[in-house]
mmCIF file of C-alpha atoms in Angstrom:
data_model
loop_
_atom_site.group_PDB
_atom_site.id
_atom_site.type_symbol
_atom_site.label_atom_id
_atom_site.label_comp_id
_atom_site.label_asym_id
_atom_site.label_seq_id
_atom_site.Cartn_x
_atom_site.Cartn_y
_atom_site.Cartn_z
ATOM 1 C CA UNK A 211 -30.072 -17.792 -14.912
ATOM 2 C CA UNK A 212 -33.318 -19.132 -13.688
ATOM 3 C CA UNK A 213 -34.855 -19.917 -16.528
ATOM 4 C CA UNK A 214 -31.185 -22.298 -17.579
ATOM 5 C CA UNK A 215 -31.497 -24.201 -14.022
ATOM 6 C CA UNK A 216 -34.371 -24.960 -14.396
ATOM 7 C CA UNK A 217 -33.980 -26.421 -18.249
ATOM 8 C CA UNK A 218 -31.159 -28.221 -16.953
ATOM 9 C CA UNK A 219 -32.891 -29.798 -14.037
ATOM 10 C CA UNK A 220 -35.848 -30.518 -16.371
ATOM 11 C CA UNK A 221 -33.540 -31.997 -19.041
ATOM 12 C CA UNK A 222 -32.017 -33.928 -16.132
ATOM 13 C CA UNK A 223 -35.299 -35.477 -14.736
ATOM 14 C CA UNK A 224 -36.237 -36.782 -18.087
ATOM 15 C CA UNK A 225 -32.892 -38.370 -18.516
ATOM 16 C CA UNK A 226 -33.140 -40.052 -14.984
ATOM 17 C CA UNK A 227 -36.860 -41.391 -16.374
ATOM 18 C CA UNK A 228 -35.046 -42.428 -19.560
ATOM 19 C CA UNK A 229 -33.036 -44.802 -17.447
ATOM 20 C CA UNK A 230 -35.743 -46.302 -15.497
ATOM 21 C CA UNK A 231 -36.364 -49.257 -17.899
ATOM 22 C CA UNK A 232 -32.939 -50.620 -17.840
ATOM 23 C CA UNK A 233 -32.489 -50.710 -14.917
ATOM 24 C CA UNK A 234 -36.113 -52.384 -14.156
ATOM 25 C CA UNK A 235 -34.974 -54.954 -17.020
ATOM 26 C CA UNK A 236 -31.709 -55.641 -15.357
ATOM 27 C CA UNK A 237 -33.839 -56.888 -11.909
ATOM 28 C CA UNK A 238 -35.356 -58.877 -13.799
ATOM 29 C CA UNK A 239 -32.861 -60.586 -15.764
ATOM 30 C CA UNK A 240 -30.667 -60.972 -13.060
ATOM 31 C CA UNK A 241 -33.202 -62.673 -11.100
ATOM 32 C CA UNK A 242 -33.714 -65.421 -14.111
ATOM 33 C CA UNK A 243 -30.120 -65.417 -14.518
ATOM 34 C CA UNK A 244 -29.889 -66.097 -10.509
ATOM 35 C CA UNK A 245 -32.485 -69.326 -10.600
ATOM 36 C CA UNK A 246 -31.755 -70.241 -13.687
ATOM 37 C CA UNK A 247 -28.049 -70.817 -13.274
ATOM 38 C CA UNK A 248 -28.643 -72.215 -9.609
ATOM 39 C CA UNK A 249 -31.223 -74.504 -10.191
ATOM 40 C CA UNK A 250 -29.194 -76.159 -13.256
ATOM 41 C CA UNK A 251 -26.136 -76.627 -11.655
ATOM 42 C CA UNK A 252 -24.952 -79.750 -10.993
ATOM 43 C CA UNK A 253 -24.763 -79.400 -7.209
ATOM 44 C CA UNK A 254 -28.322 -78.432 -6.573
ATOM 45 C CA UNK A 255 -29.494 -81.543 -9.325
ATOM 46 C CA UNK A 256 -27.719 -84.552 -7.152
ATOM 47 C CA UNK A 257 -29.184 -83.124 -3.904
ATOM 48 C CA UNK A 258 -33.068 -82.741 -5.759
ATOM 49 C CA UNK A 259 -33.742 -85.840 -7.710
ATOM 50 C CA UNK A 260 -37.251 -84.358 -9.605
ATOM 51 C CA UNK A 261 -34.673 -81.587 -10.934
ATOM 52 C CA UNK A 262 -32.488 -84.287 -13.016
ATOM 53 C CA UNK A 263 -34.893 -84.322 -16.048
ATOM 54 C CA UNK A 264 -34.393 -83.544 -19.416
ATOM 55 C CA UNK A 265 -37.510 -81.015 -19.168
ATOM 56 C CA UNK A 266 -36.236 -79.303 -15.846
ATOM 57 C CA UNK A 267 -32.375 -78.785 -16.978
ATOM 58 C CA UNK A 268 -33.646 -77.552 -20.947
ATOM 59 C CA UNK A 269 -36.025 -74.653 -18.623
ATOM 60 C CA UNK A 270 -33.560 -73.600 -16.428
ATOM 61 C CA UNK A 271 -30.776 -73.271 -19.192
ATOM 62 C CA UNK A 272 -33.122 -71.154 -20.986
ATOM 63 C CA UNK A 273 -34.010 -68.814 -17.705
ATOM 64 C CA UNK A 274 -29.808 -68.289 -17.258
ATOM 65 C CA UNK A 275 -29.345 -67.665 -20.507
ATOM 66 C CA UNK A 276 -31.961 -65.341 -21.074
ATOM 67 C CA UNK A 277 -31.105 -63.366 -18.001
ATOM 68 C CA UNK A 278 -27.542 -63.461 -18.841
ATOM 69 C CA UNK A 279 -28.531 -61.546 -22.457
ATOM 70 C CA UNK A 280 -29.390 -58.506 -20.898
ATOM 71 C CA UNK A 281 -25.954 -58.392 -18.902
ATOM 72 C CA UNK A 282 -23.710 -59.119 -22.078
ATOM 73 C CA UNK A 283 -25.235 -55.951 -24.097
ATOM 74 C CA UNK A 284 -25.699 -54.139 -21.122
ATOM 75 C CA UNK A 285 -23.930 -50.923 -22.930
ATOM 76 C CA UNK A 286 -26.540 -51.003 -26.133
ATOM 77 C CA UNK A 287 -29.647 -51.419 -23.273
ATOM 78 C CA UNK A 288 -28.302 -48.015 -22.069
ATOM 79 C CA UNK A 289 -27.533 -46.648 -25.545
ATOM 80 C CA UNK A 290 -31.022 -47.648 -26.820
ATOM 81 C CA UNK A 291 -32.922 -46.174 -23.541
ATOM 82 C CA UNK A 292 -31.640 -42.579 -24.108
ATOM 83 C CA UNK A 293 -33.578 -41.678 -27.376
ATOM 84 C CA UNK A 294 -36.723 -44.268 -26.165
ATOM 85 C CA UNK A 295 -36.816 -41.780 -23.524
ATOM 86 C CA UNK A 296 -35.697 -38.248 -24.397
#
């Protein structure tokens, strides 16, 4: 019986590791989804004039929509982490 809890809580601990980098990646992308999105809206643009270029709106569109990636296949980030990790 020993021997069994302690395979479980072993198996356990390496799938709670195998989920680490998901969820690391998800901070991250929701923090470039966060400024990116914010920063090209039109609301914050007429307020902050140096944020109306070309150069500014094209980097910001990119940050959103790379953040927002990793929140539309959120399901195959999981489904790829479990045999990366166990």
């Amino acid at each position: 019986m020993q021997k069994t809890k302690a395979a479980l809580w072993e198996f356990l601990q390496g799938l709670g590791k195998t989920f680490m980098l998901p969820v690391a990646l998800l901070a991250f992308c929701g923090i470039m989804l966060g400024i990116g999105s914010s920063l090209s809206s039109d609301a914050v643009t007429d307020n902050v004039a140096f944020l109306k270029g070309e150069g500014f709106h094209l980097v910001f569109t990119w940050m959103a929509n790379t953040g927002l990636v990793a929140f539309t296949f959120l399901p195959v980030l999981f489904a790829m982490a479990i045999p990366l990790g166990l």
